[in-house]
Each structure stands twice: as C-alpha cells, then as structure tokens.
Tab-separated table of C-alpha atoms in Angstrom:
chain	number	residue	atom	x	y	z
A	1472	UNK	CA	-8.958	3.428	-2.102
A	1473	UNK	CA	-11.138	0.731	-0.600
A	1474	UNK	CA	-9.976	1.109	3.013
A	1475	UNK	CA	-9.638	3.955	5.499
A	1476	UNK	CA	-6.466	5.996	5.035
A	1477	UNK	CA	-4.604	6.417	8.325
A	1478	UNK	CA	-3.117	9.895	8.534
A	1479	UNK	CA	-2.341	12.654	10.994
A	1480	UNK	CA	-4.970	14.928	9.415
A	1481	UNK	CA	-7.991	14.761	7.149
A	1482	UNK	CA	-6.121	16.834	4.565
A	1483	UNK	CA	-3.279	14.293	4.493
A	1484	UNK	CA	-5.778	11.465	4.105
A	1485	UNK	CA	-7.352	13.196	1.121
A	1486	UNK	CA	-3.903	13.867	-0.351
A	1487	UNK	CA	-3.137	10.130	-0.217
A	1488	UNK	CA	-6.419	9.326	-1.947
A	1489	UNK	CA	-5.707	11.957	-4.599
A	1490	UNK	CA	-2.280	10.567	-5.472
A	1491	UNK	CA	-3.562	6.975	-5.509
A	1492	UNK	CA	-6.393	7.987	-7.853
A	1493	UNK	CA	-3.952	9.758	-10.174
A	1494	UNK	CA	-1.662	6.702	-10.144
A	1495	UNK	CA	-4.652	4.564	-11.126
A	1496	UNK	CA	-5.513	6.809	-14.051
A	1497	UNK	CA	-1.911	6.824	-15.228
A	1498	UNK	CA	-1.890	3.032	-15.057
A	1499	UNK	CA	-5.048	2.916	-17.177
A	1500	UNK	CA	-3.585	5.254	-19.779
A	1501	UNK	CA	-0.293	3.380	-19.920
A	1502	UNK	CA	-2.127	0.064	-20.248
A	1503	UNK	CA	-4.140	1.309	-23.211
A	1504	UNK	CA	-1.146	2.819	-25.014
A	1505	UNK	CA	1.019	-0.270	-24.474
A	1506	UNK	CA	-1.724	-2.597	-25.678
A	1507	UNK	CA	-2.220	-0.416	-28.744
A	1508	UNK	CA	1.399	-0.990	-29.708
A	1509	UNK	CA	1.329	-4.705	-28.909
A	1510	UNK	CA	-1.915	-5.149	-30.858
A	1511	UNK	CA	-0.454	-3.414	-33.902
A	1512	UNK	CA	2.655	-5.606	-33.807
A	1513	UNK	CA	0.640	-8.813	-33.361
A	1514	UNK	CA	-1.693	-8.004	-36.236
A	1515	UNK	CA	1.062	-6.847	-38.580
A	1516	UNK	CA	-0.526	-3.408	-38.869
A	1517	UNK	CA	1.597	-0.237	-39.001
A	1518	UNK	CA	2.806	0.478	-35.473
A	1519	UNK	CA	4.409	3.913	-35.882
A	1520	UNK	CA	1.363	5.832	-34.628
A	1521	UNK	CA	0.924	3.710	-31.488
A	1522	UNK	CA	4.672	3.777	-30.859
A	1523	UNK	CA	4.865	7.564	-31.066
A	1524	UNK	CA	1.784	8.137	-28.876
A	1525	UNK	CA	3.250	5.936	-26.157
A	1526	UNK	CA	6.666	7.621	-26.265
A	1527	UNK	CA	5.120	11.092	-26.226
A	1528	UNK	CA	2.958	10.231	-23.194
A	1529	UNK	CA	5.853	8.793	-21.228
A	1530	UNK	CA	7.878	11.954	-21.806
A	1531	UNK	CA	5.041	14.413	-21.167
A	1532	UNK	CA	3.385	12.640	-18.214
A	1533	UNK	CA	5.196	9.622	-16.794
A	1534	UNK	CA	8.725	10.985	-16.473
A	1535	UNK	CA	7.649	14.411	-15.105
A	1536	UNK	CA	5.532	12.556	-12.532
A	1537	UNK	CA	8.564	10.540	-11.429
A	1538	UNK	CA	10.681	13.708	-11.187
A	1539	UNK	CA	7.988	15.410	-9.101
A	1540	UNK	CA	7.914	12.454	-6.701
A	1541	UNK	CA	11.667	12.637	-6.198
A	1542	UNK	CA	11.467	16.366	-5.566
A	1543	UNK	CA	8.398	16.440	-3.322
A	1544	UNK	CA	7.880	13.125	-1.523
A	1545	UNK	CA	11.052	11.097	-1.512
A	1546	UNK	CA	13.286	13.475	0.503
A	1547	UNK	CA	10.826	13.387	3.407
A	1548	UNK	CA	10.459	9.607	3.288
A	1549	UNK	CA	14.244	9.205	3.073
A	1550	UNK	CA	14.654	10.821	6.486
A	1551	UNK	CA	12.940	7.815	8.077
A	1552	UNK	CA	15.669	5.249	8.734
A	1553	UNK	CA	13.178	2.420	8.231
A	1554	UNK	CA	12.294	3.664	4.738
A	1555	UNK	CA	15.713	4.818	3.546
A	1556	UNK	CA	16.612	1.659	1.641
A	1557	UNK	CA	13.134	1.512	0.088
A	1558	UNK	CA	13.410	5.099	-1.137
A	1559	UNK	CA	16.861	4.420	-2.590
A	1560	UNK	CA	15.387	1.449	-4.449
A	1561	UNK	CA	12.468	3.550	-5.707
A	1562	UNK	CA	14.875	6.176	-7.056
A	1563	UNK	CA	16.837	3.415	-8.788
A	1564	UNK	CA	13.586	2.174	-10.352
A	1565	UNK	CA	12.965	5.674	-11.684
A	1566	UNK	CA	16.308	5.367	-13.424
A	1567	UNK	CA	15.266	2.056	-14.969
A	1568	UNK	CA	11.963	3.590	-16.081
A	1569	UNK	CA	13.888	6.372	-17.804
A	1570	UNK	CA	16.158	3.830	-19.512
A	1571	UNK	CA	13.136	1.859	-20.724
A	1572	UNK	CA	11.583	5.024	-22.158
A	1573	UNK	CA	14.816	5.764	-24.029
A	1574	UNK	CA	14.986	2.170	-25.277
A	1575	UNK	CA	11.351	2.379	-26.353
A	1576	UNK	CA	11.954	5.638	-28.169
A	1577	UNK	CA	15.035	4.320	-29.984
A	1578	UNK	CA	13.772	0.790	-30.714
A	1579	UNK	CA	14.900	-0.324	-34.152
A	1580	UNK	CA	11.907	-2.597	-34.801
A	1581	UNK	CA	8.252	-2.664	-33.710
A	1582	UNK	CA	8.803	-5.982	-31.940
A	1583	UNK	CA	11.582	-4.543	-29.779
A	1584	UNK	CA	9.450	-1.467	-29.077
A	1585	UNK	CA	6.590	-3.689	-27.906
A	1586	UNK	CA	8.952	-5.649	-25.654
A	1587	UNK	CA	10.269	-2.474	-24.019
A	1588	UNK	CA	6.724	-1.143	-23.667
A	1589	UNK	CA	5.469	-4.234	-21.848
A	1590	UNK	CA	8.483	-4.188	-19.524
A	1591	UNK	CA	7.769	-0.526	-18.755
A	1592	UNK	CA	4.140	-1.313	-17.970
A	1593	UNK	CA	5.017	-4.122	-15.552
A	1594	UNK	CA	7.666	-2.052	-13.780
A	1595	UNK	CA	5.376	0.958	-13.423
A	1596	UNK	CA	2.582	-1.123	-11.924
A	1597	UNK	CA	4.833	-2.688	-9.280
A	1598	UNK	CA	6.468	0.689	-8.590
A	1599	UNK	CA	3.055	2.325	-8.226
A	1600	UNK	CA	1.931	-0.346	-5.757
A	1601	UNK	CA	4.933	0.276	-3.511
A	1602	UNK	CA	4.288	4.015	-3.558
A	1603	UNK	CA	0.597	3.569	-2.767
A	1604	UNK	CA	1.039	0.968	-0.047
A	1605	UNK	CA	4.343	1.973	1.565
A	1606	UNK	CA	5.612	5.482	0.756
A	1607	UNK	CA	2.312	7.372	0.947
A	1608	UNK	CA	1.067	5.758	4.205
A	1609	UNK	CA	4.456	6.385	5.829
A	1610	UNK	CA	4.306	10.091	4.983
A	1611	UNK	CA	0.644	10.390	5.935
A	1612	UNK	CA	1.334	8.934	9.397
A	1613	UNK	CA	4.417	11.052	10.042
A	1614	UNK	CA	3.984	13.802	12.615
A	1615	UNK	CA	6.997	15.625	11.174
A	1616	UNK	CA	5.578	16.335	7.738
A	1617	UNK	CA	2.287	17.510	6.258
A	1618	UNK	CA	1.728	15.414	3.154
A	1619	UNK	CA	-0.921	17.849	1.912
A	1620	UNK	CA	1.587	20.679	2.314
A	1621	UNK	CA	4.328	18.712	0.555
A	1622	UNK	CA	2.058	18.038	-2.415
A	1623	UNK	CA	0.603	21.529	-2.649
A	1624	UNK	CA	1.199	22.782	-6.171
A	1625	UNK	CA	2.647	19.483	-7.428
A	1626	UNK	CA	0.399	19.080	-10.458
A	1627	UNK	CA	2.449	16.191	-11.831
A	1628	UNK	CA	1.534	14.181	-8.721
A	1629	UNK	CA	-2.103	15.180	-8.398
A	1630	UNK	CA	-3.308	15.328	-11.955
A	1631	UNK	CA	-4.280	18.968	-12.260
A	1632	UNK	CA	-4.384	21.029	-9.065
A	1633	UNK	CA	-2.921	21.460	-5.613
A	1634	UNK	CA	-4.032	19.883	-2.355
A	1635	UNK	CA	-2.786	22.163	0.375
A	1636	UNK	CA	-4.396	22.638	3.762
A	1637	UNK	CA	-7.779	24.350	3.428
A	1638	UNK	CA	-9.324	25.517	0.174
A	1639	UNK	CA	-11.891	23.767	-1.951
A	1640	UNK	CA	-9.899	20.559	-2.325
A	1641	UNK	CA	-9.726	20.172	1.433
A	1642	UNK	CA	-13.511	20.401	1.566
A	1643	UNK	CA	-14.049	17.503	-0.854
A	1644	UNK	CA	-16.254	14.701	0.323
A	1645	UNK	CA	-14.255	12.012	2.094
A	1646	UNK	CA	-16.740	9.422	0.876
A	1647	UNK	CA	-16.189	10.006	-2.837
A	1648	UNK	CA	-14.673	7.177	-4.817
A	1649	UNK	CA	-11.189	8.171	-5.981
A	1650	UNK	CA	-11.337	9.115	-9.638
A	1651	UNK	CA	-15.153	9.283	-9.749
A	1652	UNK	CA	-15.458	13.030	-9.854
A	1653	UNK	CA	-12.074	14.181	-11.037
A	1654	UNK	CA	-8.721	13.261	-12.461
A	1655	UNK	CA	-7.118	13.394	-9.049
A	1656	UNK	CA	-9.968	11.801	-7.176
A	1657	UNK	CA	-10.692	14.726	-4.877
A	1658	UNK	CA	-13.988	15.763	-6.389
A	1659	UNK	CA	-12.882	19.385	-6.685
A	1660	UNK	CA	-13.995	21.521	-9.580
A	1661	UNK	CA	-16.548	21.062	-12.327
A	1662	UNK	CA	-15.006	20.240	-15.626
A	1663	UNK	CA	-11.686	21.878	-14.749
A	1664	UNK	CA	-8.150	20.602	-14.917
A	1665	UNK	CA	-8.861	17.672	-12.628
A	1666	UNK	CA	-11.887	16.615	-14.592
A	1667	UNK	CA	-14.289	17.325	-11.754
A	1668	UNK	CA	-17.953	17.221	-12.487
A	1669	UNK	CA	-21.027	15.134	-11.917
A	1670	UNK	CA	-21.364	13.048	-8.794
A	1671	UNK	CA	-22.319	9.374	-8.719
A	1672	UNK	CA	-25.919	9.066	-9.801
A	1673	UNK	CA	-26.158	12.449	-11.541
A	1674	UNK	CA	-27.856	12.433	-14.953
A	1675	UNK	CA	-25.811	13.117	-18.076
A	1676	UNK	CA	-25.400	16.799	-18.813
A	1677	UNK	CA	-27.182	18.346	-21.737
A	1678	UNK	CA	-25.542	17.531	-25.035
A	1679	UNK	CA	-24.142	14.140	-24.032
A	1680	UNK	CA	-23.526	12.039	-27.121
A	1681	UNK	CA	-25.034	8.786	-25.835
A	1682	UNK	CA	-26.843	6.244	-27.965
A	1683	UNK	CA	-29.020	3.415	-26.698
A	1684	UNK	CA	-31.018	3.030	-23.466
A	1685	UNK	CA	-28.743	5.295	-21.436
A	1686	UNK	CA	-30.297	8.262	-23.185
A	1687	UNK	CA	-33.691	7.399	-21.728
A	1688	UNK	CA	-32.949	5.808	-18.351
A	1689	UNK	CA	-32.006	7.338	-15.009
A	1690	UNK	CA	-28.470	7.212	-13.650
A	1691	UNK	CA	-28.860	6.014	-10.084
A	1692	UNK	CA	-27.706	2.410	-10.473
A	1693	UNK	CA	-25.435	1.094	-7.749
A	1694	UNK	CA	-22.036	-0.165	-8.823
A	1695	UNK	CA	-21.371	-3.742	-7.658
A	1696	UNK	CA	-17.950	-4.772	-6.447
A	1697	UNK	CA	-15.797	-6.831	-8.784
A	1698	UNK	CA	-12.661	-8.784	-8.021
A	1699	UNK	CA	-9.460	-8.911	-10.043
A	1700	UNK	CA	-6.077	-7.278	-10.290
A	1701	UNK	CA	-5.568	-3.620	-9.491
A	1702	UNK	CA	-4.798	-2.817	-13.088
A	1703	UNK	CA	-7.596	-4.960	-14.496
A	1704	UNK	CA	-7.470	-6.058	-18.112
A	1705	UNK	CA	-5.756	-3.245	-20.001
A	1706	UNK	CA	-7.551	-1.686	-22.904
A	1707	UNK	CA	-6.085	-1.525	-26.359
A	1708	UNK	CA	-5.992	1.655	-28.400
A	1709	UNK	CA	-6.412	1.778	-32.166
A	1710	UNK	CA	-4.995	3.685	-35.081
A	1711	UNK	CA	-7.162	6.657	-36.181
A	1712	UNK	CA	-10.063	5.368	-38.248
A	1713	UNK	CA	-10.401	6.094	-41.904
A	1714	UNK	CA	-12.846	8.742	-43.048
A	1715	UNK	CA	-16.412	7.894	-43.967
A	1716	UNK	CA	-18.020	6.906	-40.663
A	1717	UNK	CA	-19.556	9.798	-38.732
A	1718	UNK	CA	-18.359	8.786	-35.272
A	1719	UNK	CA	-14.829	7.892	-36.363
A	1720	UNK	CA	-14.808	4.423	-34.863
A	1721	UNK	CA	-14.457	2.535	-38.120
A	1722	UNK	CA	-18.007	1.178	-38.102
A	1723	UNK	CA	-20.095	-0.337	-35.314
A	1724	UNK	CA	-20.596	-3.545	-37.290
A	1725	UNK	CA	-16.835	-3.999	-36.940
A	1726	UNK	CA	-16.771	-3.443	-33.167
A	1727	UNK	CA	-14.886	-6.719	-32.704
A	1728	UNK	CA	-11.772	-4.914	-33.935
A	1729	UNK	CA	-11.970	-2.208	-31.270
A	1730	UNK	CA	-9.752	-2.515	-28.192
A	1731	UNK	CA	-11.443	-3.850	-25.056
A	1732	UNK	CA	-11.291	-2.829	-21.398
A	1733	UNK	CA	-12.942	-5.445	-19.170
A	1734	UNK	CA	-13.960	-3.372	-16.140
A	1735	UNK	CA	-15.486	-6.448	-14.502
A	1736	UNK	CA	-11.955	-7.478	-13.524
A	1737	UNK	CA	-11.131	-4.126	-11.909
A	1738	UNK	CA	-11.870	-3.606	-8.175
A	1739	UNK	CA	-14.749	-1.223	-7.521
A	1740	UNK	CA	-12.615	1.273	-5.595
A	1741	UNK	CA	-10.428	2.037	-8.625
A	1742	UNK	CA	-12.729	1.030	-11.474
A	1743	UNK	CA	-13.792	4.485	-12.651
A	1744	UNK	CA	-10.286	5.937	-12.371
A	1745	UNK	CA	-8.950	3.054	-14.486
A	1746	UNK	CA	-11.634	3.648	-17.121
A	1747	UNK	CA	-10.932	7.390	-17.149
A	1748	UNK	CA	-7.257	6.701	-17.692
A	1749	UNK	CA	-8.001	4.360	-20.576
A	1750	UNK	CA	-10.403	6.840	-22.196
A	1751	UNK	CA	-7.800	9.568	-21.819
A	1752	UNK	CA	-5.477	7.475	-23.983
A	1753	UNK	CA	-7.974	7.084	-26.844
A	1754	UNK	CA	-6.829	9.088	-29.841
A	1755	UNK	CA	-9.235	11.308	-31.805
A	1756	UNK	CA	-10.983	9.146	-34.388
A	1757	UNK	CA	-10.345	5.951	-32.414
A	1758	UNK	CA	-12.319	4.075	-29.784
A	1759	UNK	CA	-12.556	1.242	-27.293
A	1760	UNK	CA	-15.118	-1.217	-25.991
A	1761	UNK	CA	-15.972	-1.250	-22.278
A	1762	UNK	CA	-17.283	-4.428	-20.648
A	1763	UNK	CA	-19.221	-3.686	-17.449
A	1764	UNK	CA	-21.090	-5.866	-14.893
A	1765	UNK	CA	-24.093	-3.495	-14.949
A	1766	UNK	CA	-25.524	-0.668	-17.024
A	1767	UNK	CA	-22.875	2.025	-16.286
A	1768	UNK	CA	-25.163	5.052	-16.280
A	1769	UNK	CA	-23.325	6.912	-13.477
A	1770	UNK	CA	-20.068	6.450	-15.371
A	1771	UNK	CA	-21.593	7.888	-18.552
A	1772	UNK	CA	-22.645	10.989	-16.612
A	1773	UNK	CA	-19.112	11.383	-15.286
A	1774	UNK	CA	-17.561	10.870	-18.731
A	1775	UNK	CA	-19.786	13.595	-20.161
A	1776	UNK	CA	-18.912	15.934	-17.270
A	1777	UNK	CA	-15.213	15.287	-17.793
A	1778	UNK	CA	-15.211	15.354	-21.629
A	1779	UNK	CA	-18.399	17.204	-22.690
A	1780	UNK	CA	-19.560	16.053	-26.103
A	1781	UNK	CA	-16.286	14.220	-26.822
A	1782	UNK	CA	-17.320	10.558	-26.856
A	1783	UNK	CA	-20.120	8.831	-28.717
A	1784	UNK	CA	-21.400	5.779	-26.831
A	1785	UNK	CA	-23.245	2.836	-28.406
A	1786	UNK	CA	-24.555	-0.217	-26.601
A	1787	UNK	CA	-23.342	-3.472	-28.159
A	1788	UNK	CA	-24.729	-5.777	-25.436
A	1789	UNK	CA	-27.351	-5.042	-22.766
A	1790	UNK	CA	-26.942	-7.675	-20.059
A	1791	UNK	CA	-28.118	-9.512	-18.132
A	1792	UNK	CA	-24.559	-10.402	-17.038
A	1793	UNK	CA	-22.462	-8.131	-19.232
A	1794	UNK	CA	-23.002	-4.708	-20.712
A	1795	UNK	CA	-20.739	-3.855	-23.670
A	1796	UNK	CA	-20.417	-0.249	-24.792
A	1797	UNK	CA	-18.380	1.184	-27.650
A	1798	UNK	CA	-16.798	4.571	-26.876
A	1799	UNK	CA	-15.617	6.505	-29.931
A	1800	UNK	CA	-13.818	9.820	-29.886
C-alpha cells in the first residue's frame, strides 16, 4: 500500500497490508491466466490448456479465498450499520463470481470461455478494490474487533500463514513494500509458504539462473514510481513449449510470441506483488516477458529467493528507457 494504514494497532495495520498484497498477487495471477485464454482464442491456437489452468486456479484459490472472507471478515463488518448494505452487496458479488466460474468451466466454445473469463477478471478487480479500500479499513479502525486476530490462521486470505498478535509476522518491518519479501507482503519467513526471502537490494542467492548483466551487477538500484492502473497491463501465459530448447521458452529469437507484462504501468507500491502473481501463473515450460522502467536487479533477487532455480532470465533490451526480460520456467 502506498499510504499509511489507519488502524487501532500495529498488528491490524500489518494485517491490512498483508491482505492487500495477497489480493494484488491474486489479481496478477488471474490477469495472466485470463490473457492466456484470450490470446489462444484470438490466435486460433488450441485453448484447452489455458482454459483448464484458469478453471483449476479459480476453484483451488479464488473461490476458497472468497469463502474465507465470508467466514472471517464479513460477519464483523456486517455488524456496522453503515457497512451492512455494502457487505450484503459483496456477498452477492461472491455469488456472481461463483456463477462465472461455473459458466467458464462449462463453456461450450473457447470464445464463450474467453468472454466469461474476462467478465470474471473485471468483477474480481472491482470487488478487490472495494475490499481493500472500504471493508479492510473499516475493520482495522474498529475498536470492537482485532483484524489480526480475525485473520489468524486464515491462509486463504493471507497467502500462506497466519497474522495473529505477536509472533514473527507481527515483527515484520512496517516499511517493507507489500509483496516484496513474501506472498502475503509481511516479509515473514525465508522461502517458506509465503515466499519470504531476500530484502530489497539483496544480491541473488547462489544458483540463480540469470543470464545477462544481472549476473555481474549489484542489486541496489532504486525502484522509480510509475503511474497506471492498479492491475497494470495483465500478462499473457502461453501453452507449454515444445521440446528441443533447453529453457523451455520456445526459443529466445521468438520472444515476440511470449506474453508480456508491462510493469511500467503498475504503481510502485504494488508492482512487485503484481509481478509475483503473474510469475506464479506461468506454467512449467512456458514464459513471459517483463517490461521494466529500470534494470530490475532487486526483483531478480526476490524471484530467486521465492522460486530458487525455477526461472531462467534473459535480457532482451537493456534501456535506457525500457528493460525487457524474458522469464522462462
């Protein structure tokens, strides 16, 4: 989050940041999976793989997250008479999200599947914004409820671990960028369930599969702020590449066919979490191209801490205004 979180306790403030970071990653993953399906339909390529990956993710991640919100957060927010109608509307939107997932799963044609997928993406983004900007601040400011206590143990909301009062998560640095050090944005752990690991500016860990100047340079570059929508330009996933190329990307000379995430359009406060979400949606043997406003050395260190040895990175363009990097899994 780019602004101070108002809350009744530091633990509640960190809980808000954790949920917002997890929402951002989910939005990045959903954007990549939806664009994979749309890209396949537009190009006339087989869309079954992209269709199935999107459906599986919505059922394993998106819908359980919505159910966890209704069980953990919404009852407390519903007690506030000023928020009651909003919460009722949010629950109704969860119903629509479930209907869209069913329609996506049962779509008779790839075109209809792509239409349902795009509608799901738009609805989730607007739903996520209302949760981030209205539901979470209301709970964090309430003197009648501990948001950190409510979310303790709710892995579907926090992306991997609990955020109760005290403990390691409560000791996380309040100045960390959400999503920079972990899947939930709290900075807890080192390569655990939340993806915790290297801090901003830390060098890549031993064994990082990085090609190009990042392998020789330091990692202390500052990250400039970029404007744009909260979701940025969604990345596009690809079908698994054919055998024959060692990194599985289909060939670096054919990088123009890889999906693209333009991080220059994503606000600084949520940029890394969005990228992590997109990378999380890349299938084994596939890849994506990242466009960055600077040489993203700190990000590469964080990617290696989160997914040791998983991604191969090749520089396609080296500035001065745009850095383009191909990530292959």
